[in-house]
CSV table of C-alpha atoms in Angstrom, one decimal:
chain,number,residue,atom,x,y,z
A,1,UNK,CA,27.8,38.4,-93.0
A,2,UNK,CA,25.9,40.5,-95.6
A,3,UNK,CA,23.7,43.4,-94.9
A,4,UNK,CA,20.7,42.1,-97.1
A,5,UNK,CA,20.7,38.7,-95.4
A,6,UNK,CA,21.0,40.0,-91.9
A,7,UNK,CA,17.9,42.0,-92.3
A,8,UNK,CA,16.1,39.2,-93.2
A,9,UNK,CA,17.2,36.9,-90.1
A,10,UNK,CA,20.7,35.4,-91.6
A,11,UNK,CA,22.7,35.0,-88.3
A,12,UNK,CA,25.9,33.0,-87.2
A,13,UNK,CA,23.7,30.0,-86.3
A,14,UNK,CA,22.4,29.8,-89.9
A,15,UNK,CA,26.0,30.3,-91.1
A,16,UNK,CA,27.3,27.4,-88.8
A,17,UNK,CA,24.5,25.2,-90.5
A,18,UNK,CA,25.5,26.3,-94.0
A,19,UNK,CA,29.1,25.3,-93.1
A,20,UNK,CA,28.1,21.9,-91.1
A,21,UNK,CA,25.9,20.7,-94.4
A,22,UNK,CA,28.7,21.4,-96.8
A,23,UNK,CA,26.5,23.7,-98.6
A,24,UNK,CA,29.2,26.3,-99.1
A,25,UNK,CA,29.8,25.4,-102.7
A,26,UNK,CA,31.7,28.5,-104.7
A,27,UNK,CA,28.9,28.8,-107.3
A,28,UNK,CA,26.1,28.6,-104.8
A,29,UNK,CA,24.6,31.0,-102.2
A,30,UNK,CA,22.1,31.2,-99.2
A,31,UNK,CA,18.9,32.9,-99.9
A,32,UNK,CA,15.6,33.3,-98.0
A,33,UNK,CA,12.0,33.1,-99.4
A,34,UNK,CA,10.2,36.2,-98.7
A,35,UNK,CA,7.3,35.7,-101.0
A,36,UNK,CA,5.2,33.0,-102.5
A,37,UNK,CA,3.6,33.3,-105.9
A,38,UNK,CA,3.2,29.6,-106.9
A,39,UNK,CA,6.0,28.0,-108.9
A,40,UNK,CA,7.9,31.5,-108.9
A,41,UNK,CA,9.2,32.5,-105.4
A,42,UNK,CA,10.6,35.8,-104.5
A,43,UNK,CA,13.8,35.5,-102.7
A,44,UNK,CA,16.6,37.8,-100.7
A,45,UNK,CA,20.1,37.1,-101.5
A,46,UNK,CA,23.3,38.9,-100.5
A,47,UNK,CA,22.9,40.5,-104.0
A,48,UNK,CA,19.5,41.7,-103.1
A,49,UNK,CA,15.8,40.8,-103.9
A,50,UNK,CA,15.2,38.3,-106.9
A,51,UNK,CA,13.1,35.4,-108.2
A,52,UNK,CA,13.8,32.0,-107.9
A,53,UNK,CA,12.5,28.3,-109.0
A,54,UNK,CA,13.1,25.0,-107.4
A,55,UNK,CA,14.7,22.5,-109.4
A,56,UNK,CA,13.1,19.5,-110.9
A,57,UNK,CA,14.8,17.2,-108.5
A,58,UNK,CA,13.9,19.2,-105.4
A,59,UNK,CA,10.3,19.4,-106.5
A,60,UNK,CA,10.2,15.7,-106.9
A,61,UNK,CA,12.0,15.1,-103.4
A,62,UNK,CA,9.3,17.5,-101.6
A,63,UNK,CA,6.6,15.5,-103.3
A,64,UNK,CA,8.1,12.4,-101.7
A,65,UNK,CA,8.5,13.8,-98.2
A,66,UNK,CA,5.0,15.6,-98.6
A,67,UNK,CA,6.4,19.2,-97.9
A,68,UNK,CA,7.3,22.0,-100.3
A,69,UNK,CA,9.1,25.1,-100.1
A,70,UNK,CA,7.4,28.1,-98.2
A,71,UNK,CA,7.8,31.8,-97.0
A,72,UNK,CA,10.7,31.9,-94.2
A,73,UNK,CA,12.7,28.9,-95.7
A,74,UNK,CA,16.5,29.2,-95.9
A,75,UNK,CA,17.7,27.7,-99.3
A,76,UNK,CA,20.6,27.1,-101.5
A,77,UNK,CA,20.3,29.0,-105.1
A,78,UNK,CA,22.8,29.6,-107.8
A,79,UNK,CA,22.6,32.0,-110.8
A,80,UNK,CA,23.8,35.5,-111.6
A,81,UNK,CA,22.4,38.7,-110.0
A,82,UNK,CA,19.3,39.9,-112.0
A,83,UNK,CA,18.6,36.4,-113.5
A,84,UNK,CA,16.2,34.0,-112.2
A,85,UNK,CA,17.8,31.7,-109.7
A,86,UNK,CA,17.7,28.0,-109.3
A,87,UNK,CA,16.8,26.8,-105.9
A,88,UNK,CA,18.7,23.5,-105.4
A,89,UNK,CA,17.9,22.6,-101.7
A,90,UNK,CA,16.5,23.6,-98.3
A,91,UNK,CA,18.2,24.0,-94.8
A,92,UNK,CA,16.4,22.0,-92.1
A,93,UNK,CA,13.7,24.2,-90.6
A,94,UNK,CA,13.8,25.2,-87.1
A,95,UNK,CA,10.0,25.4,-86.9
A,96,UNK,CA,6.9,25.6,-89.2
A,97,UNK,CA,3.4,26.7,-89.2
A,98,UNK,CA,1.0,24.6,-91.2
A,99,UNK,CA,-2.4,23.0,-91.4
A,100,UNK,CA,-4.4,20.3,-93.0
A,101,UNK,CA,-4.9,21.2,-96.7
A,102,UNK,CA,-8.4,22.0,-97.8
A,103,UNK,CA,-10.2,19.3,-99.7
A,104,UNK,CA,-10.3,15.5,-99.4
A,105,UNK,CA,-6.7,14.9,-99.6
A,106,UNK,CA,-4.6,14.3,-96.7
A,107,UNK,CA,-1.8,16.6,-97.0
A,108,UNK,CA,0.0,19.0,-95.0
A,109,UNK,CA,0.0,22.7,-96.2
A,110,UNK,CA,2.9,24.8,-95.0
A,111,UNK,CA,2.0,28.5,-94.1
A,112,UNK,CA,5.4,29.6,-92.8
A,113,UNK,CA,8.9,28.3,-91.8
A,114,UNK,CA,11.5,29.3,-89.2
A,115,UNK,CA,9.2,31.4,-87.2
A,116,UNK,CA,10.0,32.5,-83.7
A,117,UNK,CA,6.5,33.8,-82.8
A,118,UNK,CA,3.0,33.7,-84.3
A,119,UNK,CA,0.9,36.4,-83.5
A,120,UNK,CA,-2.7,34.9,-83.5
A,121,UNK,CA,-4.9,38.1,-84.4
A,122,UNK,CA,-8.7,38.0,-83.2
A,123,UNK,CA,-11.0,41.1,-83.4
A,124,UNK,CA,-12.7,42.2,-80.1
A,125,UNK,CA,-15.9,42.2,-81.9
A,126,UNK,CA,-18.1,39.5,-83.4
A,127,UNK,CA,-14.9,37.8,-84.6
A,128,UNK,CA,-14.1,37.1,-81.2
A,129,UNK,CA,-14.2,32.8,-80.6
A,130,UNK,CA,-12.3,31.1,-77.9
A,131,UNK,CA,-12.7,27.7,-79.6
A,132,UNK,CA,-11.0,29.0,-82.8
A,133,UNK,CA,-8.2,30.5,-80.6
A,134,UNK,CA,-7.7,27.0,-79.1
A,135,UNK,CA,-7.1,25.9,-82.7
A,136,UNK,CA,-4.5,28.5,-83.5
A,137,UNK,CA,-2.7,27.7,-80.7
A,138,UNK,CA,-2.5,24.0,-81.3
A,139,UNK,CA,-0.9,24.8,-84.6
A,140,UNK,CA,1.7,27.0,-83.3
A,141,UNK,CA,2.7,24.7,-80.4
A,142,UNK,CA,2.7,21.6,-82.9
A,143,UNK,CA,5.2,23.4,-85.3
A,144,UNK,CA,7.7,24.6,-82.5
A,145,UNK,CA,6.6,28.2,-82.7
A,146,UNK,CA,5.7,30.4,-79.6
A,147,UNK,CA,2.0,31.7,-79.7
A,148,UNK,CA,0.9,35.0,-78.7
A,149,UNK,CA,-2.9,36.0,-78.8
A,150,UNK,CA,-3.4,39.6,-80.1
A,151,UNK,CA,-6.8,40.9,-79.6
A,152,UNK,CA,-7.2,43.7,-82.1
A,153,UNK,CA,-9.8,46.5,-82.6
A,154,UNK,CA,-10.1,47.1,-78.9
A,155,UNK,CA,-11.6,50.5,-79.5
A,156,UNK,CA,-14.7,48.5,-80.3
A,157,UNK,CA,-14.9,46.7,-77.4
A,158,UNK,CA,-16.3,47.9,-73.9
A,159,UNK,CA,-15.3,45.0,-71.8
A,160,UNK,CA,-11.6,44.5,-72.7
A,161,UNK,CA,-10.6,43.3,-69.3
A,162,UNK,CA,-13.4,40.7,-69.2
A,163,UNK,CA,-12.6,39.5,-72.7
A,164,UNK,CA,-8.9,39.4,-71.9
A,165,UNK,CA,-9.7,37.2,-69.0
A,166,UNK,CA,-11.7,34.7,-71.1
A,167,UNK,CA,-8.9,34.2,-73.4
A,168,UNK,CA,-6.2,33.9,-70.6
A,169,UNK,CA,-8.4,31.4,-69.1
A,170,UNK,CA,-8.0,28.9,-72.2
A,171,UNK,CA,-4.2,30.1,-72.9
A,172,UNK,CA,-2.3,29.5,-69.7
A,173,UNK,CA,1.3,30.6,-70.3
A,174,UNK,CA,0.5,32.4,-73.5
A,175,UNK,CA,0.8,36.4,-73.5
A,176,UNK,CA,-2.5,38.0,-74.5
A,177,UNK,CA,-2.4,41.6,-75.8
A,178,UNK,CA,-5.2,44.1,-76.5
A,179,UNK,CA,-4.5,46.8,-78.9
A,180,UNK,CA,-6.1,49.3,-81.5
A,181,UNK,CA,-4.3,50.2,-84.8
A,182,UNK,CA,-7.0,52.9,-85.3
A,183,UNK,CA,-6.0,54.6,-82.0
A,184,UNK,CA,-2.5,53.9,-81.9
A,185,UNK,CA,-2.7,52.0,-78.6
A,186,UNK,CA,-0.6,48.9,-77.6
A,187,UNK,CA,2.3,48.6,-80.0
A,188,UNK,CA,4.7,48.8,-77.3
A,189,UNK,CA,3.4,45.7,-76.0
A,190,UNK,CA,4.7,43.6,-79.4
A,191,UNK,CA,8.2,45.4,-79.0
A,192,UNK,CA,9.9,42.3,-77.2
A,193,UNK,CA,8.8,40.1,-80.0
A,194,UNK,CA,10.1,42.5,-82.8
A,195,UNK,CA,13.7,42.5,-82.2
A,196,UNK,CA,16.2,42.4,-85.0
A,197,UNK,CA,16.9,38.7,-86.0
A,198,UNK,CA,13.4,37.6,-85.1
A,199,UNK,CA,10.9,36.2,-87.4
A,200,UNK,CA,7.3,36.8,-86.6
A,201,UNK,CA,4.1,35.5,-88.4
A,202,UNK,CA,0.6,36.9,-88.2
A,203,UNK,CA,-2.4,34.5,-88.6
A,204,UNK,CA,-6.2,34.9,-88.0
A,205,UNK,CA,-9.5,34.8,-89.6
A,206,UNK,CA,-10.6,37.1,-92.5
A,207,UNK,CA,-11.7,40.4,-91.0
A,208,UNK,CA,-9.6,39.9,-88.0
A,209,UNK,CA,-7.5,43.3,-88.8
A,210,UNK,CA,-4.2,41.5,-89.7
A,211,UNK,CA,-3.6,43.8,-93.1
A,212,UNK,CA,-4.4,47.0,-90.9
A,213,UNK,CA,-1.9,45.6,-88.2
A,214,UNK,CA,0.8,45.1,-90.8
A,215,UNK,CA,0.5,48.7,-92.1
A,216,UNK,CA,0.5,50.1,-88.5
A,217,UNK,CA,3.3,48.2,-87.6
A,218,UNK,CA,5.5,49.1,-90.8
A,219,UNK,CA,4.4,52.8,-90.6
A,220,UNK,CA,3.1,52.8,-94.3
A,221,UNK,CA,0.2,51.3,-96.3
A,222,UNK,CA,1.8,48.2,-98.2
A,223,UNK,CA,-1.1,46.1,-97.5
A,224,UNK,CA,-5.0,46.5,-98.9
A,225,UNK,CA,-7.3,46.8,-96.1
A,226,UNK,CA,-11.2,46.4,-96.5
A,227,UNK,CA,-14.0,47.1,-94.2
A,228,UNK,CA,-15.8,44.2,-92.6
A,229,UNK,CA,-19.8,43.6,-92.4
A,230,UNK,CA,-20.9,45.0,-89.2
A,231,UNK,CA,-23.5,42.2,-88.8
A,232,UNK,CA,-21.0,39.3,-88.4
A,233,UNK,CA,-17.4,40.8,-88.8
A,234,UNK,CA,-16.9,38.7,-91.9
A,235,UNK,CA,-14.3,40.4,-94.4
A,236,UNK,CA,-12.9,39.3,-97.8
A,237,UNK,CA,-9.5,38.0,-98.3
A,238,UNK,CA,-7.3,41.4,-98.6
A,239,UNK,CA,-4.0,39.3,-98.4
A,240,UNK,CA,-3.8,36.9,-101.4
A,241,UNK,CA,-0.2,35.5,-100.8
A,242,UNK,CA,2.2,35.0,-98.1
A,243,UNK,CA,4.8,37.8,-97.9
A,244,UNK,CA,7.7,39.0,-95.8
A,245,UNK,CA,8.2,42.4,-94.5
A,246,UNK,CA,11.3,44.0,-92.5
A,247,UNK,CA,9.7,46.0,-89.7
A,248,UNK,CA,11.3,49.3,-88.5
A,249,UNK,CA,12.2,47.4,-84.9
A,250,UNK,CA,14.4,45.1,-86.9
A,251,UNK,CA,12.4,42.0,-86.9
A,252,UNK,CA,10.8,40.3,-90.2
A,253,UNK,CA,6.9,39.9,-90.4
A,254,UNK,CA,5.3,37.3,-92.3
A,255,UNK,CA,1.8,38.2,-93.4
A,256,UNK,CA,-0.5,35.2,-94.4
A,257,UNK,CA,-4.1,35.1,-96.0
A,258,UNK,CA,-7.1,35.2,-93.4
A,259,UNK,CA,-8.4,31.6,-93.0
A,260,UNK,CA,-12.2,30.7,-93.2
A,261,UNK,CA,-11.4,27.4,-91.4
A,262,UNK,CA,-8.4,25.7,-89.8
A,263,UNK,CA,-8.2,22.0,-90.0
A,264,UNK,CA,-5.2,21.0,-87.8
A,265,UNK,CA,-2.3,19.0,-88.9
A,266,UNK,CA,-0.3,17.2,-86.2
A,267,UNK,CA,2.2,14.4,-86.2
A,268,UNK,CA,2.0,13.6,-82.6
A,269,UNK,CA,0.2,14.9,-79.6
A,270,UNK,CA,2.6,17.9,-78.6
A,271,UNK,CA,0.1,20.8,-79.6
A,272,UNK,CA,-2.9,19.4,-78.2
A,273,UNK,CA,-1.3,18.8,-74.5
A,274,UNK,CA,0.2,22.1,-74.6
A,275,UNK,CA,-2.8,24.1,-75.4
A,276,UNK,CA,-4.9,22.0,-73.0
A,277,UNK,CA,-2.1,21.7,-70.3
A,278,UNK,CA,-4.7,21.8,-67.4
A,279,UNK,CA,-6.8,18.8,-68.8
A,280,UNK,CA,-3.8,16.8,-69.4
A,281,UNK,CA,-2.5,17.4,-65.8
A,282,UNK,CA,-6.1,16.4,-64.5
A,283,UNK,CA,-6.0,13.5,-66.5
A,284,UNK,CA,-3.0,12.0,-64.8
A,285,UNK,CA,-5.2,11.8,-61.7
A,286,UNK,CA,-7.8,10.0,-63.3
A,287,UNK,CA,-8.5,6.5,-62.1
A,288,UNK,CA,-7.7,4.8,-65.3
A,289,UNK,CA,-4.8,5.5,-67.4
A,290,UNK,CA,-6.9,5.4,-70.7
A,291,UNK,CA,-9.8,7.4,-69.3
A,292,UNK,CA,-11.8,8.8,-72.2
A,293,UNK,CA,-13.3,11.7,-69.7
A,294,UNK,CA,-16.8,10.9,-70.7
A,295,UNK,CA,-18.6,8.4,-68.4
A,296,UNK,CA,-15.8,6.6,-66.4
A,297,UNK,CA,-15.7,6.7,-62.7
A,298,UNK,CA,-12.9,8.3,-60.8
A,299,UNK,CA,-12.4,10.6,-63.8
A,300,UNK,CA,-10.4,13.8,-62.4
A,301,UNK,CA,-11.5,15.8,-65.5
A,302,UNK,CA,-15.2,15.4,-64.9
A,303,UNK,CA,-14.8,16.0,-61.2
A,304,UNK,CA,-13.2,19.5,-62.1
A,305,UNK,CA,-16.2,20.1,-64.3
A,306,UNK,CA,-18.4,19.5,-61.5
A,307,UNK,CA,-16.7,21.6,-59.0
A,308,UNK,CA,-16.5,24.6,-61.4
A,309,UNK,CA,-12.9,24.6,-61.9
A,310,UNK,CA,-12.9,23.5,-65.6
A,311,UNK,CA,-15.5,24.6,-68.0
A,312,UNK,CA,-17.4,22.1,-69.7
A,313,UNK,CA,-17.1,23.6,-73.3
A,314,UNK,CA,-13.0,23.5,-73.0
A,315,UNK,CA,-13.4,19.7,-72.3
A,316,UNK,CA,-15.9,19.3,-75.1
A,317,UNK,CA,-13.4,21.0,-77.6
A,318,UNK,CA,-10.5,19.2,-76.3
A,319,UNK,CA,-12.3,15.6,-77.1
A,320,UNK,CA,-13.5,17.0,-80.6
A,321,UNK,CA,-10.0,18.1,-81.6
A,322,UNK,CA,-8.4,14.9,-80.2
A,323,UNK,CA,-11.0,12.7,-82.3
A,324,UNK,CA,-10.1,15.3,-85.3
A,325,UNK,CA,-6.3,14.5,-84.9
A,326,UNK,CA,-6.4,11.0,-84.4
A,327,UNK,CA,-8.4,10.6,-87.7
A,328,UNK,CA,-6.2,13.0,-89.5
A,329,UNK,CA,-3.2,11.0,-88.4
A,330,UNK,CA,-4.7,7.5,-89.3
A,331,UNK,CA,-5.4,9.2,-92.9
A,332,UNK,CA,-1.7,10.4,-93.2
A,333,UNK,CA,-0.4,6.9,-92.2
A,334,UNK,CA,-2.3,5.5,-94.9
A,335,UNK,CA,-1.4,8.0,-97.4
A,336,UNK,CA,2.3,7.7,-96.2
A,337,UNK,CA,2.3,3.8,-97.0
A,338,UNK,CA,0.6,4.8,-100.5
A,339,UNK,CA,3.5,7.0,-101.2
A,340,UNK,CA,6.3,4.8,-100.0
A,341,UNK,CA,4.7,1.9,-102.1
A,342,UNK,CA,4.5,3.9,-105.3
A,343,UNK,CA,7.7,6.2,-105.1
A,344,UNK,CA,11.3,5.7,-105.6
A,345,UNK,CA,13.7,6.1,-102.7
A,346,UNK,CA,15.0,9.5,-101.8
A,347,UNK,CA,18.6,9.5,-100.5
A,348,UNK,CA,18.3,12.3,-98.2
A,349,UNK,CA,15.0,13.4,-96.6
A,350,UNK,CA,14.8,16.9,-95.0
A,351,UNK,CA,13.1,16.9,-91.6
A,352,UNK,CA,9.9,18.8,-91.5
A,353,UNK,CA,11.3,21.0,-88.5
A,354,UNK,CA,13.8,20.4,-86.1
A,355,UNK,CA,13.2,22.5,-83.0
A,356,UNK,CA,11.3,21.3,-80.0
A,357,UNK,CA,9.2,23.2,-77.6
A,358,UNK,CA,11.8,22.7,-75.0
A,359,UNK,CA,14.4,24.6,-76.8
A,360,UNK,CA,12.5,28.1,-76.6
A,361,UNK,CA,14.1,28.4,-72.8
A,362,UNK,CA,17.5,27.9,-74.3
A,363,UNK,CA,17.1,30.3,-77.4
C-alpha cells in the first residue's frame, strides 16, 4: 500500500473492497476526498494531493440517489499527477454523518463519510445545552458512527463534575471527556480514538471551540479562531468548509463548520432508540404496545417520571424529536416518490452507508 493513502486511512479492508468491486482498472486509482470546495474537491492519491471533479454521470447518479460526494469518501479517479482528476465512482460508505438540509427542501446534507468516531464538542459555559447534545448523538448513531462528547473550555467552569454527571445522565454508554486546550489538559483522554488508520470528525455549535481544539491536537495553528461574545457564548463560523487533517497520533481528523441549528435526518428509528435507550426499555413495559407516553394508563415511562427515575424534560425532548423525525420521513417518502416518477432508472445505486451499529463490536 502507498504511504500517502495509508496516512489518510487506506487499509487492507479498503483494498479488498477495491478488488471485490472490480475497480482496479489500470488507468484508475483510489483517492480520498480531504476537502470540499463545492464542485472542486481536494483529494489525496498515491501521487499526493490534487484536485478532482465528479464526472457528469456521477453527478446525475447522486442526484437520483439523493446524496453527493463528501469529505471522507473513497473514490475512483483517473488522470495524470498534477492535472485535475476525474472522479468516476465511490466506494460504498461504512458510515456517514448527515443532517436535514436547511431550507424547505426535504434533502439529506452529508457532512462527512467513513467516520469511526464523532467528537461532539460543547463548551462548558453558556453553550452548554443537554437537549442539543441529544440531537448530536442521534445524528451519530443513525449514521453508524460512535459518539464521544467533548466538553471544552473546562477552565471556564467551576462545577465540572456536576456538568459531566448531567451529560452522562442523558448519554448512557457514551464517553464524556472534559478538557481545556488553553491549559493543555485532557488531551490524553482522546488518545484511544486517535490511533493510525482511524477517522475522527468534529462537530458542534459555533463558539464551542472546535477550531481551537484542531490547532491544539495538531500542535500548530492551521484553523482561524475567533473570540466569542461573553454574554451568550455565540461565535461566528471560523471554519468555512469541511477539511481533513493528519494528526501526529496517526489518525485523520475532519473539521466541520459550526452549526447554528441541527435538523435531524433519519431513515429509521435506530438513532432515536440508541440516544434514548432507557425510554425505549421502559416503553417495553407499558400496558399498551403503541403507548404514546402522554396520558395512557399503565405507562411505565410516565411512572418513571413520577417516581423520579426519569427526567420529564428528557421525555419531552424524546417525544418532540420523534414527531420531528416522523414528519421528516413522511416528507422524504413523498420526495422520493416524486424523484422516482420523474427520473430515469439508475443501473447501480450506491448505498448511503453499509455499516450497522452492531458491527462496532467486531471492528
